[in-house]
Coordinates of N, CA and C in Angstrom, one line a residue:
M1 N 59.4 -189.4 188.8 CA 58.7 -190.4 189.6 C 59.5 -190.5 191.0
L2 N 58.7 -190.6 192.0 CA 59.3 -190.8 193.3 C 59.6 -192.3 193.5
P3 N 60.8 -192.6 194.2 CA 61.0 -194.0 194.5 C 60.0 -194.5 195.4
T4 N 59.7 -195.8 195.4 CA 58.7 -196.4 196.2 C 58.8 -196.1 197.7
E5 N 60.0 -196.2 198.2 CA 60.2 -195.9 199.6 C 60.0 -194.5 200.1
N6 N 59.8 -193.6 199.1 CA 59.6 -192.2 199.4 C 58.1 -191.8 199.1
R7 N 57.3 -192.7 198.9 CA 55.9 -192.4 198.6 C 55.0 -192.5 199.8
L8 N 54.1 -191.6 200.0 CA 53.2 -191.6 201.1 C 51.9 -192.2 200.5
R9 N 51.4 -193.3 201.1 CA 50.3 -194.0 200.5 C 49.1 -194.2 201.5
R10 N 49.4 -194.4 202.8 CA 48.3 -194.7 203.7 C 47.5 -193.4 204.1
R11 N 46.2 -193.6 204.3 CA 45.4 -192.4 204.7 C 45.8 -191.9 206.1
E12 N 46.2 -192.8 206.9 CA 46.7 -192.4 208.3 C 47.9 -191.6 208.2
D13 N 48.8 -191.9 207.3 CA 50.0 -191.1 207.2 C 49.7 -189.7 206.7
F14 N 48.8 -189.6 205.7 CA 48.4 -188.3 205.2 C 47.8 -187.5 206.4
A15 N 46.9 -188.1 207.2 CA 46.3 -187.4 208.3 C 47.3 -187.0 209.3
T16 N 48.3 -187.8 209.6 CA 49.3 -187.5 210.6 C 50.0 -186.3 210.1
A17 N 50.4 -186.2 208.9 CA 51.2 -185.1 208.4 C 50.4 -183.8 208.4
V18 N 49.1 -183.9 208.1 CA 48.2 -182.7 208.0 C 47.8 -182.2 209.4
R19 N 47.5 -183.2 210.3 CA 47.0 -182.8 211.6 C 48.1 -182.5 212.6
R20 N 49.2 -183.2 212.6 CA 50.2 -183.0 213.6 C 51.4 -182.3 213.1
G21 N 51.5 -182.0 211.8 CA 52.7 -181.4 211.3 C 52.5 -179.9 211.2
R22 N 53.6 -179.2 210.8 CA 53.6 -177.8 210.6 C 53.1 -177.5 209.2
R23 N 52.6 -176.3 208.9 CA 52.1 -175.9 207.6 C 52.7 -174.6 207.2
A24 N 52.9 -174.6 205.9 CA 53.4 -173.3 205.2 C 52.5 -173.1 204.0
G25 N 51.8 -172.0 203.9 CA 51.0 -171.8 202.7 C 51.6 -170.8 201.8
R26 N 51.5 -171.0 200.5 CA 51.9 -170.1 199.5 C 50.8 -169.9 198.5
P27 N 50.9 -169.0 197.6 CA 49.7 -168.7 196.7 C 49.3 -170.0 195.8
L28 N 50.2 -170.9 195.5 CA 49.8 -172.0 194.6 C 49.7 -173.3 195.4
L29 N 50.2 -173.4 196.6 CA 50.2 -174.7 197.3 C 50.4 -174.5 198.8
V30 N 50.0 -175.5 199.5 CA 50.2 -175.6 200.9 C 51.0 -176.9 201.2
V31 N 52.1 -176.7 202.0 CA 53.0 -177.8 202.4 C 52.8 -178.1 203.8
H32 N 52.5 -179.4 204.1 CA 52.4 -179.9 205.5 C 53.7 -180.8 205.8
L33 N 54.4 -180.5 206.9 CA 55.6 -181.3 207.2 C 55.5 -181.8 208.6
R34 N 55.6 -183.1 208.8 CA 55.8 -183.7 210.1 C 57.2 -184.3 210.2
S35 N 58.0 -183.6 210.9 CA 59.5 -183.9 210.9 C 59.7 -185.1 211.8
G36 N 60.6 -186.0 211.3 CA 61.2 -187.1 212.1 C 60.1 -188.0 212.7
A37 N 59.0 -188.1 212.0 CA 58.0 -189.1 212.5 C 58.4 -190.5 212.3
T38 N 58.2 -191.3 213.3 CA 58.6 -192.7 213.1 C 57.5 -193.4 212.4
D39 N 57.8 -194.4 211.6 CA 56.8 -195.1 210.8 C 56.4 -196.3 211.6
P40 N 55.1 -196.3 212.0 CA 54.6 -197.4 212.8 C 54.5 -198.7 211.9
H41 N 54.5 -198.6 210.6 CA 54.4 -199.7 209.8 C 55.7 -200.3 209.4
A42 N 56.8 -199.7 209.7 CA 58.1 -200.1 209.3 C 58.6 -201.2 210.3
S43 N 59.3 -202.2 209.8 CA 59.8 -203.3 210.6 C 61.2 -202.9 211.1
G44 N 61.6 -203.3 212.3 CA 62.9 -203.1 212.7 C 63.1 -201.7 213.3
E45 N 64.4 -201.4 213.7 CA 64.7 -200.2 214.3 C 65.2 -199.1 213.4
S46 N 65.3 -199.4 212.1 CA 65.8 -198.4 211.1 C 64.9 -197.2 211.0
V47 N 65.5 -196.1 210.7 CA 64.8 -194.9 210.5 C 64.3 -194.9 209.0
S48 N 63.0 -194.6 208.8 CA 62.5 -194.6 207.5 C 62.9 -193.4 206.7
P49 N 63.0 -193.4 205.4 CA 63.3 -192.2 204.7 C 62.2 -191.2 204.7
A50 N 62.4 -190.0 204.2 CA 61.4 -189.0 204.1 C 60.4 -189.5 203.0
R51 N 59.1 -189.3 203.3 CA 58.1 -189.7 202.4 C 57.1 -188.6 202.1
A52 N 56.6 -188.5 200.8 CA 55.8 -187.4 200.4 C 54.6 -187.9 199.7
G53 N 53.5 -187.1 199.8 CA 52.3 -187.4 199.1 C 51.7 -186.1 198.6
F54 N 50.7 -186.2 197.7 CA 50.2 -185.0 197.0 C 48.7 -185.1 197.0
V55 N 48.1 -183.9 197.2 CA 46.6 -183.8 197.2 C 46.3 -182.7 196.1
V56 N 45.6 -183.1 195.1 CA 45.3 -182.2 194.0 C 43.8 -182.4 193.7
S57 N 42.9 -181.5 194.2 CA 41.5 -181.6 194.1 C 41.0 -181.2 192.7
K58 N 39.7 -181.4 192.5 CA 39.0 -181.0 191.2 C 39.0 -179.5 191.1
A59 N 39.2 -178.8 192.1 CA 39.2 -177.3 192.0 C 40.4 -176.8 191.2
V60 N 41.4 -177.7 191.1 CA 42.6 -177.3 190.3 C 42.3 -177.4 188.8
G61 N 41.5 -178.3 188.4 CA 41.2 -178.5 187.0 C 40.7 -179.9 186.7
G62 N 40.6 -180.1 185.4 CA 40.1 -181.5 185.0 C 41.2 -182.5 185.2
A63 N 40.9 -183.7 184.9 CA 41.9 -184.8 185.1 C 43.2 -184.6 184.5
V64 N 43.3 -184.1 183.3 CA 44.5 -183.9 182.6 C 45.4 -182.9 183.4
V65 N 44.8 -181.8 183.8 CA 45.5 -180.7 184.5 C 45.9 -181.2 185.9
R66 N 45.1 -181.9 186.6 CA 45.4 -182.5 187.9 C 46.6 -183.4 187.8
N67 N 46.6 -184.3 186.8 CA 47.7 -185.2 186.7 C 49.0 -184.5 186.3
Q68 N 48.9 -183.4 185.5 CA 50.1 -182.6 185.1 C 50.7 -181.9 186.3
V69 N 49.8 -181.4 187.2 CA 50.3 -180.7 188.4 C 50.9 -181.7 189.3
K70 N 50.4 -182.9 189.5 CA 51.0 -183.9 190.3 C 52.3 -184.4 189.8
R71 N 52.4 -184.5 188.5 CA 53.7 -184.9 187.9 C 54.8 -183.8 188.1
R72 N 54.4 -182.6 187.9 CA 55.4 -181.5 188.2 C 55.8 -181.5 189.6
L73 N 54.8 -181.6 190.6 CA 55.2 -181.5 192.0 C 56.0 -182.7 192.4
R74 N 55.7 -183.9 191.9 CA 56.6 -185.1 192.2 C 58.0 -184.9 191.7
H75 N 58.1 -184.4 190.5 CA 59.5 -184.1 190.0 C 60.2 -183.1 190.8
L76 N 59.6 -182.0 191.2 CA 60.2 -181.0 192.0 C 60.6 -181.5 193.4
L77 N 59.7 -182.3 194.0 CA 60.0 -182.8 195.3 C 61.1 -183.9 195.3
R78 N 61.1 -184.6 194.3 CA 62.2 -185.7 194.2 C 63.6 -185.1 194.3
D79 N 63.8 -183.9 193.7 CA 65.1 -183.3 193.8 C 65.4 -182.7 195.1
R80 N 64.3 -182.5 196.0 CA 64.5 -181.9 197.3 C 64.4 -182.9 198.4
L81 N 64.3 -184.1 198.2 CA 64.2 -185.2 199.2 C 65.4 -185.2 200.2
A82 N 66.6 -184.9 199.6 CA 67.8 -184.9 200.5 C 67.8 -183.8 201.5
E83 N 67.0 -182.8 201.3 CA 67.0 -181.7 202.3 C 66.1 -182.0 203.5
L84 N 65.2 -183.0 203.3 CA 64.2 -183.3 204.4 C 64.8 -184.2 205.4
P85 N 64.5 -184.0 206.7 CA 65.0 -184.9 207.7 C 64.5 -186.4 207.5
P86 N 65.3 -187.4 207.9 CA 64.8 -188.8 207.7 C 63.6 -189.0 208.6
G87 N 62.7 -189.8 208.0 CA 61.5 -190.1 208.7 C 60.4 -189.1 208.7
S88 N 60.6 -188.0 207.9 CA 59.6 -186.9 207.9 C 58.5 -187.3 206.9
L89 N 57.3 -186.8 207.1 CA 56.2 -186.9 206.2 C 55.8 -185.6 205.6
V90 N 55.7 -185.5 204.3 CA 55.4 -184.3 203.6 C 54.1 -184.5 202.8
V91 N 53.2 -183.6 202.9 CA 52.0 -183.6 202.1 C 51.9 -182.2 201.4
V92 N 51.9 -182.2 200.1 CA 51.8 -181.0 199.3 C 50.4 -181.0 198.7
R93 N 49.7 -179.9 199.1 CA 48.3 -179.7 198.6 C 48.3 -178.6 197.6
A94 N 47.9 -178.9 196.4 CA 47.8 -177.9 195.3 C 46.5 -177.1 195.5
L95 N 46.7 -175.7 195.3 CA 45.5 -174.8 195.4 C 45.0 -174.6 193.9
P96 N 43.8 -174.0 193.8 CA 43.3 -173.9 192.4 C 44.2 -173.2 191.4
G97 N 45.0 -172.2 191.8 CA 45.9 -171.5 190.9 C 47.0 -172.4 190.3
A98 N 47.3 -173.5 190.9 CA 48.4 -174.4 190.5 C 48.2 -174.9 189.1
G99 N 46.9 -175.1 188.7 CA 46.6 -175.6 187.3 C 47.1 -174.7 186.2
D100 N 47.1 -173.4 186.5 CA 47.5 -172.4 185.5 C 49.0 -172.0 185.6
A101 N 49.6 -172.5 186.7 CA 51.0 -172.1 186.9 C 52.0 -172.9 186.1
D102 N 53.1 -172.3 185.8 CA 54.2 -173.1 185.1 C 55.1 -173.7 186.1
H103 N 56.1 -174.5 185.6 CA 57.0 -175.3 186.4 C 57.8 -174.4 187.3
A104 N 58.3 -173.2 186.8 CA 59.1 -172.3 187.6 C 58.3 -171.7 188.8
Q105 N 57.1 -171.4 188.6 CA 56.2 -170.8 189.7 C 56.0 -171.9 190.7
L106 N 55.7 -173.1 190.4 CA 55.5 -174.1 191.3 C 56.8 -174.4 192.1
A107 N 57.9 -174.4 191.4 CA 59.2 -174.6 192.1 C 59.5 -173.5 193.1
R108 N 59.2 -172.2 192.8 CA 59.4 -171.1 193.7 C 58.6 -171.2 194.9
D109 N 57.3 -171.6 194.8 CA 56.4 -171.7 195.9 C 56.8 -172.9 196.8
L110 N 57.2 -174.0 196.2 CA 57.6 -175.2 196.9 C 58.9 -174.9 197.7
D111 N 59.8 -174.3 197.1 CA 61.1 -173.9 197.8 C 60.8 -173.0 198.9
A112 N 60.0 -172.0 198.7 CA 59.7 -171.0 199.8 C 59.0 -171.7 201.0
A113 N 58.1 -172.6 200.7 CA 57.4 -173.3 201.8 C 58.3 -174.2 202.5
L114 N 59.1 -175.0 201.8 CA 60.0 -175.9 202.5 C 61.1 -175.1 203.3
Q115 N 61.6 -174.0 202.8 CA 62.5 -173.2 203.5 C 61.9 -172.7 204.8
R116 N 60.7 -172.3 204.8 CA 60.0 -171.8 206.0 C 59.9 -173.0 207.0
L117 N 59.4 -174.1 206.5 CA 59.2 -175.3 207.4 C 60.5 -175.8 208.0
L118 N 61.6 -175.8 207.3 CA 62.8 -176.4 207.7 C 63.6 -175.4 208.5
G119 N 63.0 -174.2 208.8 CA 63.7 -173.3 209.7 C 64.5 -172.2 209.1
G120 N 64.5 -172.1 207.8 CA 65.4 -171.2 207.1 C 64.7 -169.8 206.8
G121 N 63.4 -169.8 207.0 CA 62.7 -168.5 206.6 C 61.9 -167.9 207.7
A122 N 61.7 -166.6 207.6 CA 61.0 -165.9 208.6 C 59.5 -165.9 208.3
R123 N 58.7 -165.7 209.3 CA 57.3 -165.7 209.1 C 56.8 -164.5 208.4

């Protein structure tokens, strides 16, 4: 489970990450990253922590499969929050093949997408 301060909840925040952020696509998922975005809803001058949200549509599978994919992605991203710049917004969108993928395949695709977005990978 992601801590409360690391959850992306508002529709505007999802839209900001998707429309104004960078994108890296992999066979099982697409990751959108808006680096160092300031949180207009935060009070004070403090930098907000990295926040993440997930989009898993019905194309991935039924309700049980969608929730399983979301749980796996949340667990994987929780371990990688320290790598993200403070104040960044991340949206992970699962593609239809994610429902049939195992934990290791999702981890590989997530790592590759994050590495590309954070400047460590070539196009």
